[in-house]
CSV table of C-alpha atoms and ligand atoms in Angstrom, one decimal:
chain,number,residue,atom,x,y,z
A,12,MET,CA,2.2,25.2,-24.2
A,13,PRO,CA,-0.9,23.2,-22.4
A,14,ARG,CA,-1.8,23.0,-19.3
A,15,PRO,CA,1.0,21.3,-17.7
A,16,ILE,CA,-1.3,18.3,-15.7
A,17,LEU,CA,0.0,15.1,-17.1
A,18,ALA,CA,-1.0,11.3,-15.1
A,19,THR,CA,1.6,9.0,-16.8
A,20,ILE,CA,1.5,4.9,-16.7
A,21,HIS,CA,4.1,3.2,-15.8
A,22,PRO,CA,3.5,-0.3,-17.6
A,23,GLN,CA,6.6,-2.0,-16.3
A,24,GLY,CA,5.0,-0.7,-12.7
A,25,LEU,CA,2.4,-3.1,-13.9
A,26,GLN,CA,5.0,-6.4,-14.7
A,27,HIS,CA,5.9,-5.9,-11.7
A,28,ASN,CA,2.5,-6.1,-10.0
A,29,LEU,CA,1.7,-8.8,-12.1
A,30,HIS,CA,4.2,-11.1,-10.8
A,31,ARG,CA,3.9,-10.3,-7.8
A,32,ALA,CA,-0.3,-11.2,-8.0
A,33,GLN,CA,1.6,-14.7,-9.4
A,34,ARG,CA,3.8,-15.2,-6.2
A,35,ALA,CA,1.1,-14.7,-4.0
A,36,ALA,CA,-0.2,-17.3,-5.5
A,37,PRO,CA,1.4,-19.6,-7.8
A,38,ASP,CA,-0.2,-22.4,-7.9
A,39,ALA,CA,-3.8,-20.7,-9.2
A,40,ARG,CA,-3.9,-18.8,-12.9
A,41,VAL,CA,-4.7,-14.7,-12.9
A,42,TRP,CA,-7.3,-12.8,-13.7
A,43,ALA,CA,-5.8,-9.6,-14.7
A,44,VAL,CA,-9.1,-7.3,-13.7
A,45,VAL,CA,-9.4,-4.1,-16.0
A,46,LYS,CA,-12.4,-3.3,-15.2
A,47,ALA,CA,-13.2,0.6,-15.1
A,48,ASN,CA,-11.0,0.8,-18.0
A,49,ALA,CA,-8.1,-0.3,-16.0
A,50,TYR,CA,-8.8,1.2,-13.3
A,51,GLY,CA,-9.0,4.2,-14.9
A,52,HIS,CA,-5.3,3.7,-16.9
A,53,GLY,CA,-6.6,3.7,-20.6
A,54,ILE,CA,-7.0,-0.7,-21.3
A,55,GLU,CA,-4.9,-0.3,-24.8
A,56,ARG,CA,-2.6,1.3,-22.5
A,57,ALA,CA,-2.4,-1.5,-19.1
A,58,PHE,CA,-2.2,-3.8,-21.8
A,59,GLU,CA,1.1,-3.9,-22.4
A,60,GLY,CA,1.8,-4.1,-18.4
A,61,LEU,CA,-0.2,-7.3,-17.9
A,62,ARG,CA,-0.1,-9.1,-21.5
A,63,ALA,CA,1.6,-11.9,-19.1
A,64,ALA,CA,-1.7,-12.3,-17.2
A,65,ASP,CA,-4.3,-15.5,-17.9
A,66,GLY,CA,-6.9,-13.6,-18.9
A,67,PHE,CA,-8.7,-10.4,-18.5
A,68,ALA,CA,-11.9,-9.8,-16.2
A,69,LEU,CA,-14.3,-6.9,-16.9
A,70,LEU,CA,-17.7,-6.2,-17.2
A,71,ASP,CA,-18.3,-3.9,-20.0
A,72,LEU,CA,-19.1,-5.7,-22.9
A,73,ALA,CA,-17.2,-2.6,-25.1
A,74,GLU,CA,-14.2,-3.0,-23.1
A,75,ALA,CA,-14.0,-6.9,-23.7
A,76,GLU,CA,-14.5,-5.6,-27.4
A,77,ARG,CA,-10.8,-3.5,-26.6
A,78,VAL,CA,-9.4,-6.6,-25.4
A,79,ARG,CA,-9.9,-8.7,-28.9
A,80,ALA,CA,-8.9,-5.8,-30.7
A,81,LEU,CA,-5.9,-5.3,-29.3
A,82,GLY,CA,-5.4,-9.2,-30.4
A,83,TRP,CA,-6.1,-10.7,-26.6
A,84,ARG,CA,-7.2,-14.7,-27.4
A,85,GLY,CA,-7.1,-16.2,-24.5
A,86,PRO,CA,-10.1,-16.2,-21.6
A,87,ILE,CA,-12.3,-12.7,-21.1
A,88,LEU,CA,-14.2,-13.3,-18.3
A,89,LEU,CA,-17.2,-10.9,-18.1
A,90,LEU,CA,-17.4,-10.2,-14.0
A,91,GLU,CA,-21.6,-9.2,-14.1
A,92,GLY,CA,-22.3,-11.4,-16.7
A,93,VAL,CA,-24.7,-10.2,-19.8
A,94,PHE,CA,-27.2,-7.3,-19.0
A,95,GLU,CA,-29.7,-8.5,-22.2
A,96,SER,CA,-30.4,-11.5,-24.3
A,97,ARG,CA,-28.3,-10.5,-27.4
A,98,ASP,CA,-25.6,-9.9,-25.2
A,99,LEU,CA,-25.2,-13.6,-25.8
A,100,GLU,CA,-24.2,-12.7,-29.0
A,101,LEU,CA,-21.3,-11.4,-27.8
A,102,CYS,CA,-20.6,-13.7,-26.2
A,103,SER,CA,-21.2,-16.6,-28.9
A,104,ARG,CA,-18.8,-14.0,-31.3
A,105,LEU,CA,-15.8,-13.5,-29.4
A,106,GLY,CA,-15.4,-16.7,-27.3
A,107,LEU,CA,-16.0,-14.5,-23.9
A,108,TRP,CA,-16.7,-16.9,-20.9
A,109,HIS,CA,-19.2,-15.2,-18.5
A,110,ALA,CA,-20.6,-14.8,-14.6
A,111,VAL,CA,-24.3,-16.0,-14.1
A,112,HIS,CA,-25.6,-14.9,-10.9
A,113,CYS,CA,-29.7,-15.0,-11.2
A,114,ASP,CA,-32.3,-17.1,-12.6
A,115,GLU,CA,-32.4,-14.3,-15.3
A,116,GLN,CA,-29.3,-14.7,-17.6
A,117,ILE,CA,-30.2,-19.2,-17.7
A,118,ASP,CA,-33.2,-18.1,-18.9
A,119,MET,CA,-31.8,-16.6,-21.4
A,120,LEU,CA,-29.2,-19.2,-21.7
A,121,ALA,CA,-31.3,-21.7,-22.1
A,122,ALA,CA,-33.2,-19.0,-25.6
A,123,HIS,CA,-29.4,-18.2,-26.8
A,124,LYS,CA,-29.1,-20.0,-30.3
A,125,THR,CA,-25.4,-20.9,-30.5
A,126,HIS,CA,-23.0,-23.7,-32.3
A,127,GLN,CA,-20.6,-22.8,-29.4
A,128,PRO,CA,-21.3,-23.8,-25.9
A,129,HIS,CA,-20.6,-21.0,-23.0
A,130,ARG,CA,-18.4,-21.3,-20.4
A,131,VAL,CA,-20.2,-20.1,-17.6
A,132,PHE,CA,-19.1,-18.8,-14.1
A,133,LEU,CA,-22.0,-19.7,-11.7
A,134,LYS,CA,-21.8,-17.5,-9.1
A,135,MET,CA,-22.2,-17.9,-5.8
A,136,ASN,CA,-23.6,-15.4,-2.7
A,137,SER,CA,-21.8,-16.1,0.2
A,138,GLY,CA,-22.5,-13.5,2.4
A,139,MET,CA,-21.9,-9.9,0.1
A,140,ASN,CA,-25.5,-10.1,-0.6
A,141,ARG,CA,-24.4,-8.4,-3.4
A,142,LEU,CA,-24.8,-10.3,-6.8
A,143,GLY,CA,-25.0,-14.4,-7.2
A,144,PHE,CA,-27.3,-17.3,-4.9
A,145,PRO,CA,-27.9,-17.4,-2.1
A,146,PRO,CA,-26.0,-20.9,-1.4
A,147,ALA,CA,-29.9,-23.0,-0.6
A,148,ARG,CA,-30.5,-22.5,-4.4
A,149,TYR,CA,-26.6,-22.6,-6.2
A,150,ARG,CA,-26.2,-26.1,-6.4
A,151,ALA,CA,-30.3,-26.2,-8.4
A,152,ALA,CA,-28.3,-23.4,-10.1
A,153,TRP,CA,-26.1,-25.7,-11.3
A,154,ALA,CA,-28.2,-28.4,-12.5
A,155,ARG,CA,-30.6,-26.6,-14.6
A,156,LEU,CA,-26.9,-24.9,-16.4
A,157,ASN,CA,-25.7,-28.2,-16.4
A,158,ALA,CA,-28.5,-29.5,-18.3
A,159,LEU,CA,-28.6,-27.0,-21.3
A,160,PRO,CA,-26.9,-26.9,-25.0
A,161,GLN,CA,-25.8,-23.6,-24.4
A,162,VAL,CA,-23.3,-24.3,-21.5
A,163,ASP,CA,-19.7,-25.9,-22.3
A,164,GLU,CA,-17.8,-25.7,-18.6
A,165,ILE,CA,-19.0,-24.5,-15.5
A,166,SER,CA,-17.2,-23.0,-12.8
A,167,PHE,CA,-18.0,-21.4,-10.0
A,168,MET,CA,-16.9,-18.5,-8.1
A,169,THR,CA,-17.6,-16.5,-5.2
A,170,HIS,CA,-16.1,-12.6,-3.8
A,171,PHE,CA,-15.5,-11.9,-0.4
A,172,SER,CA,-16.5,-8.7,1.5
A,173,ASP,CA,-13.6,-8.5,4.2
A,174,ALA,CA,-10.6,-9.5,3.1
A,175,ASP,CA,-8.7,-6.4,3.8
A,176,SER,CA,-10.1,-6.5,7.2
A,177,PRO,CA,-11.0,-8.9,11.0
A,178,ARG,CA,-13.2,-10.1,10.2
A,179,GLY,CA,-12.1,-12.1,6.9
A,180,ILE,CA,-12.7,-14.8,4.7
A,181,VAL,CA,-12.8,-18.1,6.7
A,182,HIS,CA,-17.2,-17.3,7.8
A,183,GLN,CA,-17.5,-17.0,3.5
A,184,LEU,CA,-15.1,-19.4,2.7
A,185,GLN,CA,-16.9,-22.5,4.4
A,186,VAL,CA,-20.1,-21.6,3.0
A,187,PHE,CA,-18.6,-21.9,-0.6
A,188,ASN,CA,-16.9,-24.8,0.1
A,189,THR,CA,-19.5,-27.0,1.6
A,190,THR,CA,-22.3,-25.5,-1.3
A,191,THR,CA,-19.9,-26.6,-3.8
A,192,ASP,CA,-18.8,-30.3,-2.5
A,193,GLY,CA,-18.7,-32.7,-4.9
A,194,LEU,CA,-19.4,-30.4,-7.8
A,195,PRO,CA,-16.9,-31.2,-10.3
A,196,GLY,CA,-15.6,-27.5,-11.9
A,197,GLU,CA,-12.7,-25.1,-11.4
A,198,ARG,CA,-13.4,-21.8,-8.7
A,199,SER,CA,-12.6,-18.5,-8.5
A,200,LEU,CA,-12.0,-17.1,-5.7
A,201,SER,CA,-9.9,-13.9,-4.1
A,202,ASN,CA,-9.5,-10.0,-4.9
A,203,SER,CA,-6.3,-8.3,-4.2
A,204,ALA,CA,-6.8,-8.5,-0.6
A,205,ALA,CA,-6.7,-12.0,-0.7
A,206,MET,CA,-4.6,-13.1,-2.2
A,207,LEU,CA,-2.2,-10.2,-0.7
A,208,ARG,CA,-3.4,-11.3,3.1
A,209,HIS,CA,-5.4,-15.2,3.3
A,210,THR,CA,-3.3,-17.2,0.8
A,211,ALA,CA,-2.7,-19.9,4.1
A,212,ALA,CA,-6.1,-20.0,4.2
A,213,LEU,CA,-6.2,-20.5,0.1
A,214,GLU,CA,-3.7,-23.3,0.0
A,215,GLY,CA,-5.3,-26.1,1.2
A,216,THR,CA,-5.8,-26.3,5.1
A,217,SER,CA,-9.3,-25.6,4.4
A,218,GLY,CA,-9.6,-28.4,1.4
A,219,LEU,CA,-9.8,-25.6,-0.7
A,220,ARG,CA,-8.0,-24.9,-4.5
A,221,SER,CA,-8.8,-21.7,-6.1
A,222,ASP,CA,-8.1,-22.2,-9.7
A,223,TRP,CA,-8.1,-18.7,-10.9
A,224,VAL,CA,-7.2,-15.5,-9.1
A,225,ARG,CA,-8.7,-12.2,-9.7
A,226,ALA,CA,-6.0,-9.6,-9.4
A,227,GLY,CA,-7.0,-5.7,-9.3
A,228,ILE,CA,-5.9,-2.9,-7.0
A,229,LEU,CA,-2.6,-5.0,-6.2
A,230,MET,CA,-1.2,-4.5,-10.0
A,231,TYR,CA,-2.5,-0.3,-10.0
A,232,GLY,CA,-0.2,-0.4,-6.9
A,233,SER,CA,-2.6,0.4,-4.1
A,234,ALA,CA,-2.6,-1.2,-1.0
A,235,PRO,CA,-6.1,-2.8,-0.7
A,236,ASP,CA,-5.5,-3.1,3.1
A,237,PHE,CA,-3.7,0.6,3.8
A,238,PRO,CA,-3.4,2.1,6.2
A,239,GLU,CA,-3.4,-0.7,7.4
A,240,HIS,CA,-0.7,-1.9,5.1
A,241,SER,CA,1.7,0.2,2.5
A,242,ALA,CA,1.6,-1.0,-1.1
A,243,ALA,CA,5.0,-0.7,-0.2
A,244,HIS,CA,5.1,-3.0,2.5
A,245,TRP,CA,3.1,-5.5,-0.4
A,246,GLY,CA,5.9,-4.9,-2.9
A,247,LEU,CA,3.8,-3.0,-5.6
A,248,GLU,CA,4.9,-0.1,-7.4
A,249,PRO,CA,3.1,2.6,-8.7
A,250,THR,CA,1.4,2.6,-11.7
A,251,MET,CA,0.2,5.6,-12.5
A,252,THR,CA,1.6,9.0,-11.3
A,253,LEU,CA,-0.5,12.0,-11.4
A,254,SER,CA,2.4,15.1,-12.4
A,255,SER,CA,1.8,18.6,-13.0
A,256,ARG,CA,4.1,22.4,-12.2
A,257,VAL,CA,3.9,25.5,-10.3
A,258,ILE,CA,1.9,27.8,-12.6
A,259,GLY,CA,1.9,30.9,-9.1
A,260,ILE,CA,3.7,32.2,-6.2
A,261,GLN,CA,1.9,34.4,-3.6
A,262,HIS,CA,4.2,35.6,-0.2
A,263,LEU,CA,2.1,35.8,2.7
A,264,LYS,CA,3.0,37.7,6.1
A,265,ALA,CA,1.2,36.6,9.4
A,266,GLY,CA,-2.9,36.1,9.2
A,267,ASP,CA,-3.0,35.5,6.1
A,268,THR,CA,-5.5,33.8,4.6
A,269,VAL,CA,-5.3,30.8,1.5
A,270,GLY,CA,-8.0,30.2,-1.8
A,271,TYR,CA,-12.5,29.5,-1.2
A,272,GLY,CA,-13.8,30.2,2.1
A,273,SER,CA,-10.0,31.0,3.4
A,274,THR,CA,-9.4,28.3,5.7
A,275,PHE,CA,-5.6,28.2,5.9
A,276,THR,CA,-4.3,31.5,7.7
A,277,ALA,CA,-0.7,31.7,7.8
A,278,GLU,CA,0.7,32.1,11.3
A,279,GLY,CA,3.7,33.7,10.2
A,280,PRO,CA,5.8,34.4,6.4
A,281,LEU,CA,5.1,31.7,4.3
A,282,THR,CA,5.6,31.0,0.8
A,283,ILE,CA,2.8,29.0,-1.7
A,284,GLY,CA,3.0,27.5,-4.3
A,285,VAL,CA,-0.4,27.3,-6.8
A,286,VAL,CA,-0.7,24.7,-8.8
A,287,ALA,CA,-2.1,23.3,-11.8
A,288,CYS,CA,-3.9,20.2,-11.2
A,289,GLY,CA,-7.7,20.7,-8.9
A,290,TYR,CA,-10.7,18.9,-8.4
A,291,ALA,CA,-11.6,19.2,-12.5
A,292,ASP,CA,-9.0,17.1,-13.0
A,293,GLY,CA,-10.0,14.5,-10.9
A,294,TYR,CA,-7.7,15.6,-7.3
A,295,PRO,CA,-10.5,14.7,-4.8
A,296,ARG,CA,-11.6,17.9,-3.0
A,297,HIS,CA,-11.9,16.4,0.4
A,298,CYS,CA,-8.1,17.0,0.7
A,299,SER,CA,-7.9,19.6,2.9
A,300,THR,CA,-4.6,21.0,4.6
A,301,GLY,CA,-1.6,18.8,5.6
A,302,THR,CA,-2.3,16.5,1.7
A,303,PRO,CA,0.9,15.3,1.6
A,304,VAL,CA,2.2,16.1,-1.9
A,305,LEU,CA,5.9,16.3,-3.8
A,306,VAL,CA,7.5,19.6,-5.3
A,307,ASP,CA,10.4,18.9,-7.4
A,308,GLY,CA,10.9,15.9,-5.2
A,309,VAL,CA,10.4,17.4,-1.7
A,310,ARG,CA,7.6,15.9,0.1
A,311,THR,CA,5.4,19.1,2.1
A,312,ARG,CA,1.6,19.7,2.1
A,313,MET,CA,-1.3,21.1,0.4
A,314,VAL,CA,-3.5,24.5,2.3
A,315,GLY,CA,-6.4,25.5,1.8
A,316,ARG,CA,-9.0,23.9,0.1
A,317,VAL,CA,-9.4,21.6,-3.7
A,318,SER,CA,-10.4,24.6,-6.5
A,319,MET,CA,-11.4,23.6,-9.6
A,320,ASP,CA,-8.3,24.1,-11.4
A,321,MET,CA,-6.0,25.0,-8.8
A,322,ILE,CA,-4.5,23.7,-5.5
A,323,THR,CA,-2.1,25.6,-3.3
A,324,VAL,CA,1.2,24.1,-1.3
A,325,ASP,CA,3.3,25.5,1.3
A,326,LEU,CA,6.9,25.8,-0.3
A,327,THR,CA,9.1,25.8,3.3
A,328,PRO,CA,10.8,22.3,2.4
A,329,VAL,CA,11.4,24.1,-1.2
A,330,PRO,CA,12.8,27.3,-0.8
A,331,ARG,CA,14.4,26.6,-4.5
A,332,ALA,CA,10.7,26.4,-6.2
A,333,GLY,CA,9.1,29.1,-8.8
A,334,VAL,CA,6.9,28.6,-11.8
A,335,GLY,CA,7.6,26.0,-13.9
A,336,THR,CA,8.5,23.6,-11.6
A,337,PRO,CA,7.7,20.1,-10.8
A,338,VAL,CA,4.9,19.1,-8.8
A,339,THR,CA,3.9,15.4,-7.9
A,340,LEU,CA,0.1,14.6,-6.8
A,341,TRP,CA,0.7,10.9,-6.4
A,342,GLY,CA,2.4,8.5,-8.3
A,343,ARG,CA,6.5,8.6,-8.4
A,344,ALA,CA,8.4,12.0,-9.1
A,345,PRO,CA,11.1,13.2,-11.4
A,346,GLY,CA,13.9,11.9,-9.2
A,347,GLY,CA,12.4,8.7,-7.6
A,348,THR,CA,10.2,9.4,-5.0
A,349,VAL,CA,7.1,8.0,-4.3
A,350,LEU,CA,3.7,9.4,-2.9
A,351,PRO,CA,1.0,7.1,-2.2
A,352,ILE,CA,-1.4,7.5,-3.9
A,353,ASP,CA,-3.1,6.0,-1.0
A,354,GLU,CA,-1.9,8.9,1.2
A,355,VAL,CA,-3.9,10.9,-0.8
A,356,ALA,CA,-6.4,8.9,-0.7
A,357,GLN,CA,-7.0,8.9,2.4
A,358,ALA,CA,-7.0,12.5,3.6
A,359,GLY,CA,-9.4,13.0,1.2
A,360,GLY,CA,-11.5,10.4,3.1
A,361,THR,CA,-11.4,8.0,0.0
A,362,VAL,CA,-9.1,5.1,-1.2
A,363,GLY,CA,-6.3,4.8,-4.1
A,364,TYR,CA,-9.6,2.6,-6.2
A,365,GLU,CA,-11.6,6.2,-6.3
A,366,LEU,CA,-9.0,8.6,-7.4
A,367,MET,CA,-7.2,6.1,-10.0
A,368,CYS,CA,-10.7,5.6,-11.9
A,369,ALA,CA,-11.4,9.5,-11.3
A,370,VAL,CA,-8.8,10.5,-13.3
A,371,ALA,CA,-10.9,13.4,-15.4
A,372,PRO,CA,-10.8,13.3,-19.3
A,373,ARG,CA,-9.1,16.7,-19.9
A,374,VAL,CA,-6.0,15.3,-18.1
A,375,PRO,CA,-4.0,13.7,-20.9
A,376,VAL,CA,-2.3,9.9,-19.9
A,377,VAL,CA,0.7,8.8,-21.9
A,378,ALA,CA,2.5,5.1,-20.4
A,379,ASP,CA,6.4,6.1,-20.3
B,11,PLP,C1,-13.1,-6.0,-8.8
B,11,PLP,C2,-13.8,-6.8,-8.6
B,11,PLP,C3,-11.9,-7.8,-7.8
B,11,PLP,C4,-10.5,-7.2,-7.7
B,11,PLP,O1,-10.8,-6.4,-6.9
B,11,PLP,P1,-9.6,-6.0,-6.4
B,11,PLP,O2,-9.9,-5.3,-4.3
B,11,PLP,O3,-9.4,-4.9,-6.9
B,11,PLP,O4,-8.4,-6.8,-6.3
B,11,PLP,C5,-12.3,-9.3,-7.8
B,11,PLP,N1,-13.5,-9.9,-8.4
B,11,PLP,C6,-14.3,-9.4,-9.1
B,11,PLP,C7,-16.4,-9.7,-8.6
B,11,PLP,C8,-14.4,-7.6,-8.9
B,11,PLP,O5,-16.0,-7.0,-9.3
């Protein structure tokens, strides 16, 4: 029997969350963001749940090829555009739309030989200071692109840095609005946090429409603004379950310690379960005593340090547990109880995004 750790992807959860995204932005088309191998879910497995999207957004050309190989004929957007000139050949061949965020990418387009003009998304740096043209140079970049025979339609995009927090999006929205004023073309704004938290700001009150929203983390059942709001608050369902089993039991007496560094000491008699899951599976090593875990669907806590291949859990709330008892590290337990990935991420000092992207290659993945 293989080691019992397993990641299970839930296509129905993806479908449900995509629908939630569509309801959050009813007038917009939805890019399903599937970068990083669909946030660790696997593009091929996630595709089944996300095929009702209007397009797929990603940034790795090999991933774009995989989406086309699945038979997807609709829009695919390269969020970071091309990295070198010959990437444009693949864009022409596969009909990929691509972001243009710097002068070098315009130079490459100007030198590109194609019979098929490209649809591009001109990216503005409206304050995040990652990719994009600064507002002062944005219209000149547009004019340059607009004069190229290699370019078909030009759309406008920007990315919000604080959609999940009090600073919000209005300052960036105003910059974007002012800078694009009067230019013809579709607009793409909004990550998950903006879609869930700032719908009013995007719906006309500012005079700004978003023709394409970019839904990422919400489709994967994690709340972009946890702990202020939970996935359940936003009506999202888990899309990935990481599960394993108890492989050993230890009976401790007062004063006994657990694991490397003896970071946990039993105050009295305590039964602990040893679970086949460790940091080499992608379980965050920064999780320590107190991190929630489900044993046979019952919520309990991790104790001691995360090892490479094992963690140890308090079995007090589940006295019936023994070797072979199912354990849910995050996601949905067999009985239906959910342990939100965001709670585990928080205990490890990180975010749900990182946990789902970091499930290790040695963990088998199946879809239910
Ligand atoms: C990753 C990404 C998104 C999706 O962000 P979420 O927070 O996962 O919704 C949207 N737009 C761009 C440009 C991205 O890189």
